[in-house]
PDB file of C-alpha atoms and ligand atoms in Angstrom:
ATOM      1  CA  UNK A   1     -20.571  13.507   5.168  1.00  0.00           C
ATOM      2  CA  UNK A   2     -20.683   9.732   4.678  1.00  0.00           C
ATOM      3  CA  UNK A   3     -19.326   7.188   2.222  1.00  0.00           C
ATOM      4  CA  UNK A   4     -21.985   5.874  -0.194  1.00  0.00           C
ATOM      5  CA  UNK A   5     -21.445   3.818  -3.387  1.00  0.00           C
ATOM      6  CA  UNK A   6     -18.192   2.734  -5.050  1.00  0.00           C
ATOM      7  CA  UNK A   7     -17.673   4.844  -8.172  1.00  0.00           C
ATOM      8  CA  UNK A   8     -14.530   3.278  -9.560  1.00  0.00           C
ATOM      9  CA  UNK A   9     -11.833   0.716  -8.893  1.00  0.00           C
ATOM     10  CA  UNK A  10      -8.394   1.358 -10.380  1.00  0.00           C
ATOM     11  CA  UNK A  11      -5.173  -0.646 -10.169  1.00  0.00           C
ATOM     12  CA  UNK A  12      -4.080   0.874  -6.848  1.00  0.00           C
ATOM     13  CA  UNK A  13      -7.129   2.675  -5.432  1.00  0.00           C
ATOM     14  CA  UNK A  14     -10.891   2.574  -5.091  1.00  0.00           C
ATOM     15  CA  UNK A  15     -13.010   5.725  -5.200  1.00  0.00           C
ATOM     16  CA  UNK A  16     -16.302   6.122  -3.328  1.00  0.00           C
ATOM     17  CA  UNK A  17     -19.043   8.723  -3.631  1.00  0.00           C
ATOM     18  CA  UNK A  18     -20.128  10.547  -0.495  1.00  0.00           C
ATOM     19  CA  UNK A  19     -23.270  12.334   0.642  1.00  0.00           C
ATOM     20  CA  UNK A  20     -21.501  15.584  -0.377  1.00  0.00           C
ATOM     21  CA  UNK A  21     -21.574  15.826  -4.188  1.00  0.00           C
ATOM     22  CA  UNK A  22     -18.297  17.779  -4.235  1.00  0.00           C
ATOM     23  CA  UNK A  23     -16.303  15.213  -2.230  1.00  0.00           C
ATOM     24  CA  UNK A  24     -15.170  11.612  -2.812  1.00  0.00           C
ATOM     25  CA  UNK A  25     -13.201   9.134  -0.701  1.00  0.00           C
ATOM     26  CA  UNK A  26     -10.128   7.338  -2.063  1.00  0.00           C
ATOM     27  CA  UNK A  27      -9.149   3.995  -0.549  1.00  0.00           C
ATOM     28  CA  UNK A  28      -5.568   2.834  -1.171  1.00  0.00           C
ATOM     29  CA  UNK A  29      -4.992  -0.872  -1.943  1.00  0.00           C
ATOM     30  CA  UNK A  30      -1.906  -3.066  -1.504  1.00  0.00           C
ATOM     31  CA  UNK A  31      -2.248  -4.291  -5.120  1.00  0.00           C
ATOM     32  CA  UNK A  32       0.665  -3.463  -7.368  1.00  0.00           C
ATOM     33  CA  UNK A  33       0.850  -3.669 -11.155  1.00  0.00           C
ATOM     34  CA  UNK A  34       3.489  -2.756 -13.684  1.00  0.00           C
ATOM     35  CA  UNK A  35       3.843  -2.660 -17.469  1.00  0.00           C
ATOM     36  CA  UNK A  36       0.192  -1.668 -17.978  1.00  0.00           C
ATOM     37  CA  UNK A  37      -1.130  -4.380 -15.701  1.00  0.00           C
ATOM     38  CA  UNK A  38       0.941  -7.226 -17.210  1.00  0.00           C
ATOM     39  CA  UNK A  39       2.857  -7.790 -13.959  1.00  0.00           C
ATOM     40  CA  UNK A  40       0.664  -8.174 -10.878  1.00  0.00           C
ATOM     41  CA  UNK A  41       1.452  -8.523  -7.211  1.00  0.00           C
ATOM     42  CA  UNK A  42       0.872  -7.303  -3.695  1.00  0.00           C
ATOM     43  CA  UNK A  43       3.088  -5.024  -1.655  1.00  0.00           C
ATOM     44  CA  UNK A  44       1.995  -5.625   1.905  1.00  0.00           C
ATOM     45  CA  UNK A  45       1.247  -2.358   3.735  1.00  0.00           C
ATOM     46  CA  UNK A  46       1.655  -0.253   0.576  1.00  0.00           C
ATOM     47  CA  UNK A  47      -1.864   1.219   0.719  1.00  0.00           C
ATOM     48  CA  UNK A  48      -1.348   2.589   4.217  1.00  0.00           C
ATOM     49  CA  UNK A  49       2.058   4.049   3.339  1.00  0.00           C
ATOM     50  CA  UNK A  50       0.934   5.596   0.043  1.00  0.00           C
ATOM     51  CA  UNK A  51      -2.070   7.193   1.749  1.00  0.00           C
ATOM     52  CA  UNK A  52       0.088   8.749   4.494  1.00  0.00           C
ATOM     53  CA  UNK A  53       2.940   9.760   2.154  1.00  0.00           C
ATOM     54  CA  UNK A  54       0.622  11.277  -0.470  1.00  0.00           C
ATOM     55  CA  UNK A  55      -1.259  13.301   2.146  1.00  0.00           C
ATOM     56  CA  UNK A  56       1.958  14.565   3.738  1.00  0.00           C
ATOM     57  CA  UNK A  57       3.298  15.689   0.356  1.00  0.00           C
ATOM     58  CA  UNK A  58      -0.027  17.203  -0.793  1.00  0.00           C
ATOM     59  CA  UNK A  59      -0.110  19.314   2.394  1.00  0.00           C
ATOM     60  CA  UNK A  60       3.522  20.372   1.894  1.00  0.00           C
ATOM     61  CA  UNK A  61       2.629  21.449  -1.653  1.00  0.00           C
ATOM     62  CA  UNK A  62      -0.496  23.349  -0.501  1.00  0.00           C
ATOM     63  CA  UNK A  63       1.688  25.261   1.981  1.00  0.00           C
ATOM     64  CA  UNK A  64       3.939  26.173  -0.935  1.00  0.00           C
ATOM     65  CA  UNK A  65       1.135  27.496  -3.130  1.00  0.00           C
ATOM     66  CA  UNK A  66       0.168  24.438  -5.201  1.00  0.00           C
ATOM     67  CA  UNK A  67      -3.621  23.827  -5.188  1.00  0.00           C
ATOM     68  CA  UNK A  68      -4.444  20.144  -4.587  1.00  0.00           C
ATOM     69  CA  UNK A  69      -7.512  17.937  -4.223  1.00  0.00           C
ATOM     70  CA  UNK A  70      -6.604  17.000  -0.606  1.00  0.00           C
ATOM     71  CA  UNK A  71      -9.283  17.559   2.050  1.00  0.00           C
ATOM     72  CA  UNK A  72      -8.845  15.202   5.030  1.00  0.00           C
ATOM     73  CA  UNK A  73      -7.305  11.851   5.965  1.00  0.00           C
ATOM     74  CA  UNK A  74     -10.036   9.764   7.638  1.00  0.00           C
ATOM     75  CA  UNK A  75      -8.340   6.411   8.215  1.00  0.00           C
ATOM     76  CA  UNK A  76      -5.107   4.513   7.573  1.00  0.00           C
ATOM     77  CA  UNK A  77      -6.078   3.900   3.960  1.00  0.00           C
ATOM     78  CA  UNK A  78      -8.823   6.436   3.258  1.00  0.00           C
ATOM     79  CA  UNK A  79      -8.776  10.123   2.414  1.00  0.00           C
ATOM     80  CA  UNK A  80     -11.475  12.630   1.519  1.00  0.00           C
ATOM     81  CA  UNK A  81     -10.589  14.577  -1.626  1.00  0.00           C
ATOM     82  CA  UNK A  82     -12.382  17.098  -3.820  1.00  0.00           C
ATOM     83  CA  UNK A  83     -14.328  15.512  -6.641  1.00  0.00           C
ATOM     84  CA  UNK A  84     -12.587  16.445  -9.890  1.00  0.00           C
ATOM     85  CA  UNK A  85     -12.714  15.388 -13.502  1.00  0.00           C
ATOM     86  CA  UNK A  86      -9.264  14.009 -14.215  1.00  0.00           C
ATOM     87  CA  UNK A  87      -7.425  15.540 -17.186  1.00  0.00           C
ATOM     88  CA  UNK A  88      -6.451  12.315 -19.021  1.00  0.00           C
ATOM     89  CA  UNK A  89      -2.740  13.113 -19.101  1.00  0.00           C
ATOM     90  CA  UNK A  90       0.132  11.607 -17.148  1.00  0.00           C
ATOM     91  CA  UNK A  91       2.515  14.482 -16.554  1.00  0.00           C
ATOM     92  CA  UNK A  92       6.074  13.261 -16.065  1.00  0.00           C
ATOM     93  CA  UNK A  93       8.914  15.392 -14.746  1.00  0.00           C
ATOM     94  CA  UNK A  94      12.486  14.107 -14.808  1.00  0.00           C
ATOM     95  CA  UNK A  95      15.608  15.426 -13.072  1.00  0.00           C
ATOM     96  CA  UNK A  96      17.851  12.411 -13.754  1.00  0.00           C
ATOM     97  CA  UNK A  97      17.754   9.872 -16.616  1.00  0.00           C
ATOM     98  CA  UNK A  98      16.032   6.582 -15.756  1.00  0.00           C
ATOM     99  CA  UNK A  99      13.322   4.183 -16.915  1.00  0.00           C
ATOM    100  CA  UNK A 100      11.653   4.799 -20.257  1.00  0.00           C
ATOM    101  CA  UNK A 101      13.765   7.930 -20.887  1.00  0.00           C
ATOM    102  CA  UNK A 102      17.013   5.961 -20.675  1.00  0.00           C
ATOM    103  CA  UNK A 103      15.538   3.203 -22.848  1.00  0.00           C
ATOM    104  CA  UNK A 104      14.014   5.498 -25.506  1.00  0.00           C
ATOM    105  CA  UNK A 105      17.137   7.601 -25.984  1.00  0.00           C
ATOM    106  CA  UNK A 106      19.689   4.821 -25.475  1.00  0.00           C
ATOM    107  CA  UNK A 107      21.472   6.412 -22.511  1.00  0.00           C
ATOM    108  CA  UNK A 108      22.457   5.068 -19.109  1.00  0.00           C
ATOM    109  CA  UNK A 109      20.439   5.797 -15.977  1.00  0.00           C
ATOM    110  CA  UNK A 110      21.786   8.455 -13.614  1.00  0.00           C
ATOM    111  CA  UNK A 111      22.605  11.381 -15.917  1.00  0.00           C
ATOM    112  CA  UNK A 112      21.764  14.526 -13.927  1.00  0.00           C
ATOM    113  CA  UNK A 113      20.028  17.075 -16.169  1.00  0.00           C
ATOM    114  CA  UNK A 114      20.852  20.814 -16.078  1.00  0.00           C
ATOM    115  CA  UNK A 115      17.102  21.528 -16.312  1.00  0.00           C
ATOM    116  CA  UNK A 116      14.142  19.259 -15.532  1.00  0.00           C
ATOM    117  CA  UNK A 117      12.216  17.783 -18.489  1.00  0.00           C
ATOM    118  CA  UNK A 118       8.452  17.451 -18.876  1.00  0.00           C
ATOM    119  CA  UNK A 119       6.485  14.996 -20.974  1.00  0.00           C
ATOM    120  CA  UNK A 120       2.870  13.916 -21.320  1.00  0.00           C
ATOM    121  CA  UNK A 121       1.315  10.516 -21.856  1.00  0.00           C
ATOM    122  CA  UNK A 122      -2.285  10.022 -22.905  1.00  0.00           C
ATOM    123  CA  UNK A 123      -3.926   8.234 -19.958  1.00  0.00           C
ATOM    124  CA  UNK A 124      -5.478   5.380 -21.922  1.00  0.00           C
ATOM    125  CA  UNK A 125      -4.752   1.782 -20.889  1.00  0.00           C
ATOM    126  CA  UNK A 126      -6.129   0.307 -24.156  1.00  0.00           C
ATOM    127  CA  UNK A 127      -3.507   2.287 -26.089  1.00  0.00           C
ATOM    128  CA  UNK A 128      -0.752   1.679 -23.513  1.00  0.00           C
ATOM    129  CA  UNK A 129      -0.563   5.339 -22.363  1.00  0.00           C
ATOM    130  CA  UNK A 130       1.170   6.671 -25.506  1.00  0.00           C
ATOM    131  CA  UNK A 131       3.558   9.607 -25.275  1.00  0.00           C
ATOM    132  CA  UNK A 132       2.047  12.824 -26.659  1.00  0.00           C
ATOM    133  CA  UNK A 133       3.003  16.485 -26.843  1.00  0.00           C
ATOM    134  CA  UNK A 134       0.892  19.433 -25.737  1.00  0.00           C
ATOM    135  CA  UNK A 135      -0.318  20.123 -29.306  1.00  0.00           C
ATOM    136  CA  UNK A 136      -1.706  16.580 -29.491  1.00  0.00           C
ATOM    137  CA  UNK A 137      -3.456  17.059 -26.139  1.00  0.00           C
ATOM    138  CA  UNK A 138      -5.052  20.307 -27.338  1.00  0.00           C
ATOM    139  CA  UNK A 139      -6.018  18.796 -30.743  1.00  0.00           C
ATOM    140  CA  UNK A 140      -7.753  15.897 -28.960  1.00  0.00           C
ATOM    141  CA  UNK A 141      -9.441  18.425 -26.594  1.00  0.00           C
ATOM    142  CA  UNK A 142      -8.004  16.684 -23.528  1.00  0.00           C
ATOM    143  CA  UNK A 143      -7.261  20.176 -22.171  1.00  0.00           C
ATOM    144  CA  UNK A 144      -7.258  23.774 -23.426  1.00  0.00           C
ATOM    145  CA  UNK A 145      -4.066  25.689 -24.222  1.00  0.00           C
ATOM    146  CA  UNK A 146      -4.503  27.697 -21.003  1.00  0.00           C
ATOM    147  CA  UNK A 147      -5.035  24.538 -18.937  1.00  0.00           C
ATOM    148  CA  UNK A 148      -1.876  22.985 -20.410  1.00  0.00           C
ATOM    149  CA  UNK A 149       0.091  26.121 -19.467  1.00  0.00           C
ATOM    150  CA  UNK A 150      -1.296  25.965 -15.903  1.00  0.00           C
ATOM    151  CA  UNK A 151      -0.473  22.239 -15.654  1.00  0.00           C
ATOM    152  CA  UNK A 152       3.093  22.796 -16.900  1.00  0.00           C
ATOM    153  CA  UNK A 153       3.835  25.598 -14.468  1.00  0.00           C
ATOM    154  CA  UNK A 154       2.273  23.711 -11.524  1.00  0.00           C
ATOM    155  CA  UNK A 155       4.242  20.570 -12.415  1.00  0.00           C
ATOM    156  CA  UNK A 156       7.563  22.469 -12.387  1.00  0.00           C
ATOM    157  CA  UNK A 157       6.580  24.142  -9.108  1.00  0.00           C
ATOM    158  CA  UNK A 158       5.839  20.699  -7.605  1.00  0.00           C
ATOM    159  CA  UNK A 159       9.301  19.601  -8.739  1.00  0.00           C
ATOM    160  CA  UNK A 160      11.021  22.590  -7.097  1.00  0.00           C
ATOM    161  CA  UNK A 161       9.273  22.012  -3.778  1.00  0.00           C
ATOM    162  CA  UNK A 162       9.633  18.222  -3.700  1.00  0.00           C
ATOM    163  CA  UNK A 163      13.197  18.074  -5.026  1.00  0.00           C
ATOM    164  CA  UNK A 164      14.407  20.413  -2.272  1.00  0.00           C
ATOM    165  CA  UNK A 165      12.425  18.603   0.423  1.00  0.00           C
ATOM    166  CA  UNK A 166      13.627  15.142  -0.590  1.00  0.00           C
ATOM    167  CA  UNK A 167      17.217  16.365  -0.760  1.00  0.00           C
ATOM    168  CA  UNK A 168      16.894  17.488   2.874  1.00  0.00           C
ATOM    169  CA  UNK A 169      16.053  13.884   3.879  1.00  0.00           C
ATOM    170  CA  UNK A 170      18.835  12.314   1.816  1.00  0.00           C
ATOM    171  CA  UNK A 171      16.822  11.334  -1.244  1.00  0.00           C
ATOM    172  CA  UNK A 172      17.291  12.224  -4.894  1.00  0.00           C
ATOM    173  CA  UNK A 173      13.976  12.838  -6.657  1.00  0.00           C
ATOM    174  CA  UNK A 174      14.802  11.196 -10.002  1.00  0.00           C
ATOM    175  CA  UNK A 175      11.431  11.504 -11.740  1.00  0.00           C
ATOM    176  CA  UNK A 176       7.711  11.335 -11.019  1.00  0.00           C
ATOM    177  CA  UNK A 177       4.253  11.238 -12.569  1.00  0.00           C
ATOM    178  CA  UNK A 178       1.472  13.689 -11.717  1.00  0.00           C
ATOM    179  CA  UNK A 179      -2.203  13.861 -12.600  1.00  0.00           C
ATOM    180  CA  UNK A 180      -4.343  16.968 -12.516  1.00  0.00           C
ATOM    181  CA  UNK A 181      -8.107  17.397 -12.178  1.00  0.00           C
ATOM    182  CA  UNK A 182     -10.706  20.089 -12.739  1.00  0.00           C
ATOM    183  CA  UNK A 183     -13.062  21.005  -9.897  1.00  0.00           C
ATOM    184  CA  UNK A 184     -16.720  21.875 -10.549  1.00  0.00           C
ATOM    185  CA  UNK A 185     -15.762  25.557 -10.992  1.00  0.00           C
ATOM    186  CA  UNK A 186     -13.061  24.688 -13.561  1.00  0.00           C
ATOM    187  CA  UNK A 187     -10.017  25.193 -11.297  1.00  0.00           C
ATOM    188  CA  UNK A 188      -7.035  22.955 -12.120  1.00  0.00           C
ATOM    189  CA  UNK A 189      -5.735  21.157  -9.008  1.00  0.00           C
ATOM    190  CA  UNK A 190      -3.124  18.483  -8.382  1.00  0.00           C
ATOM    191  CA  UNK A 191      -4.894  15.110  -7.938  1.00  0.00           C
ATOM    192  CA  UNK A 192      -4.158  11.363  -7.691  1.00  0.00           C
ATOM    193  CA  UNK A 193      -1.156  10.341  -5.557  1.00  0.00           C
ATOM    194  CA  UNK A 194       2.522  11.147  -4.976  1.00  0.00           C
ATOM    195  CA  UNK A 195       4.148   8.030  -3.570  1.00  0.00           C
ATOM    196  CA  UNK A 196       6.846   5.413  -4.167  1.00  0.00           C
ATOM    197  CA  UNK A 197       4.418   3.982  -6.782  1.00  0.00           C
ATOM    198  CA  UNK A 198       4.588   7.157  -8.860  1.00  0.00           C
ATOM    199  CA  UNK A 199       8.076   8.558  -8.183  1.00  0.00           C
ATOM    200  CA  UNK A 200      11.645   7.311  -8.440  1.00  0.00           C
ATOM    201  CA  UNK A 201      13.556   7.904  -5.206  1.00  0.00           C
ATOM    202  CA  UNK A 202      17.276   7.127  -4.931  1.00  0.00           C
ATOM    203  CA  UNK A 203      19.221   7.347  -1.684  1.00  0.00           C
ATOM    204  CA  UNK A 204      21.565  10.343  -2.114  1.00  0.00           C
ATOM    205  CA  UNK A 205      24.598   8.522  -0.714  1.00  0.00           C
ATOM    206  CA  UNK A 206      24.195   4.889  -1.795  1.00  0.00           C
ATOM    207  CA  UNK A 207      21.927   5.461  -4.848  1.00  0.00           C
ATOM    208  CA  UNK A 208      19.831   2.553  -3.593  1.00  0.00           C
ATOM    209  CA  UNK A 209      16.370   2.503  -5.219  1.00  0.00           C
ATOM    210  CA  UNK A 210      13.598   3.261  -2.706  1.00  0.00           C
ATOM    211  CA  UNK A 211      10.522   2.996  -4.933  1.00  0.00           C
ATOM    212  CA  UNK A 212       8.354   0.737  -7.092  1.00  0.00           C
ATOM    213  CA  UNK A 213      11.277  -0.076  -9.415  1.00  0.00           C
ATOM    214  CA  UNK A 214      12.155  -2.696  -6.757  1.00  0.00           C
ATOM    215  CA  UNK A 215       8.840  -4.409  -7.686  1.00  0.00           C
ATOM    216  CA  UNK A 216       9.006  -3.691 -11.440  1.00  0.00           C
ATOM    217  CA  UNK A 217      12.541  -5.088 -11.706  1.00  0.00           C
ATOM    218  CA  UNK A 218      12.303  -7.858  -9.052  1.00  0.00           C
ATOM    219  CA  UNK A 219      15.052  -6.296  -6.924  1.00  0.00           C
ATOM    220  CA  UNK A 220      13.709  -7.592  -3.588  1.00  0.00           C
ATOM    221  CA  UNK A 221      13.127  -5.681  -0.321  1.00  0.00           C
ATOM    222  CA  UNK A 222      10.114  -3.951  -1.876  1.00  0.00           C
ATOM    223  CA  UNK A 223       8.204  -3.429   1.412  1.00  0.00           C
ATOM    224  CA  UNK A 224      11.376  -2.148   3.114  1.00  0.00           C
ATOM    225  CA  UNK A 225      11.788   0.576   0.484  1.00  0.00           C
ATOM    226  CA  UNK A 226       8.251   1.871   1.113  1.00  0.00           C
ATOM    227  CA  UNK A 227       8.809   1.729   4.893  1.00  0.00           C
ATOM    228  CA  UNK A 228      12.077   3.675   4.519  1.00  0.00           C
ATOM    229  CA  UNK A 229      10.348   6.454   2.549  1.00  0.00           C
ATOM    230  CA  UNK A 230       7.601   6.716   5.170  1.00  0.00           C
ATOM    231  CA  UNK A 231      10.217   6.828   7.940  1.00  0.00           C
ATOM    232  CA  UNK A 232      12.288   9.574   6.327  1.00  0.00           C
ATOM    233  CA  UNK A 233       9.238  11.705   5.508  1.00  0.00           C
ATOM    234  CA  UNK A 234       7.081  11.142   8.570  1.00  0.00           C
ATOM    235  CA  UNK A 235       9.512   9.812  11.158  1.00  0.00           C
ATOM    236  CA  UNK A 236       7.307   6.739  11.736  1.00  0.00           C
TER     237      UNK A 236
HETATM  238  P1  TMP B 301       8.973   5.845 -16.903  1.00  0.00           P
HETATM  239  O1  TMP B 301      10.449   6.079 -16.843  1.00  0.00           O
HETATM  240  O2  TMP B 301       8.587   4.398 -16.914  1.00  0.00           O
HETATM  241  O3  TMP B 301       8.330   6.616 -18.032  1.00  0.00           O
HETATM  242  O4  TMP B 301       8.345   6.430 -15.546  1.00  0.00           O
HETATM  243  C1  TMP B 301       8.523   7.787 -15.187  1.00  0.00           C
HETATM  244  C2  TMP B 301       7.925   8.029 -13.809  1.00  0.00           C
HETATM  245  O5  TMP B 301       6.514   7.896 -13.835  1.00  0.00           O
HETATM  246  C3  TMP B 301       8.408   7.059 -12.732  1.00  0.00           C
HETATM  247  O6  TMP B 301       8.662   7.814 -11.549  1.00  0.00           O
HETATM  248  C4  TMP B 301       7.274   6.117 -12.511  1.00  0.00           C
HETATM  249  C5  TMP B 301       6.062   6.923 -12.902  1.00  0.00           C
HETATM  250  N1  TMP B 301       5.040   6.122 -13.562  1.00  0.00           N
HETATM  251  C6  TMP B 301       3.772   6.047 -12.998  1.00  0.00           C
HETATM  252  O7  TMP B 301       3.499   6.621 -11.959  1.00  0.00           O
HETATM  253  N2  TMP B 301       2.831   5.318 -13.670  1.00  0.00           N
HETATM  254  C7  TMP B 301       3.061   4.663 -14.829  1.00  0.00           C
HETATM  255  O8  TMP B 301       2.159   4.015 -15.367  1.00  0.00           O
HETATM  256  C8  TMP B 301       4.383   4.758 -15.400  1.00  0.00           C
HETATM  257  C9  TMP B 301       4.712   4.061 -16.667  1.00  0.00           C
HETATM  258  C10 TMP B 301       5.320   5.498 -14.719  1.00  0.00           C
END
């Protein structure tokens, strides 16, 4: 299997076709954006860290019964994944109030919920990824009712596995965004990435932010936060 043409370039990754029609290669960039591309920058070394961290977490999830698109890491920044058609929904799970939740409902950050919440955004940059509920997603034929049910139960399973794992390394999993894809035979699998770009991680003791909020909010020490997450997860 070999890399052929570039299929797509997103804000944080490039995707290449391969000589195997069922596989693609993702290539993680150091580019960082926030607020739908309004804020732009570079986080040096981010691509390498997000590749390693995502692959570690995808394998942990596979071991715990969550099907994912992961196939094989082939270099510092590149990974072979199953070719899927992405369900155009951002699936957000929250354990603690933060970010847009705190803003929308006028509450402080840091309220620990009794139960996790789930929400969907329509993955559409031109519209600014508007919030939608599952009925809207079904009406717009973004997914079937059955697919939405599968996505919801997988997303909560991901939360159970990751929340417990992060707690064991001294990190509170505040919230995160997932994307799912459909393989050629119609199976729903976890896709995209799970990294400090797409999760909020707070140190359990100090509550220090160890994720992309350091970039979004100009808090400084952005690279160090990514390095700390890699170190706690991978010991490197
Ligand atoms: P939010 O509080 O801004 O809605 O973000 C919730 C979570 O989703 C947070 O962990 C960051 C992640 N996220 C993304 O991965 N991509 C995005 O475009 C946005 C807005 C949030």
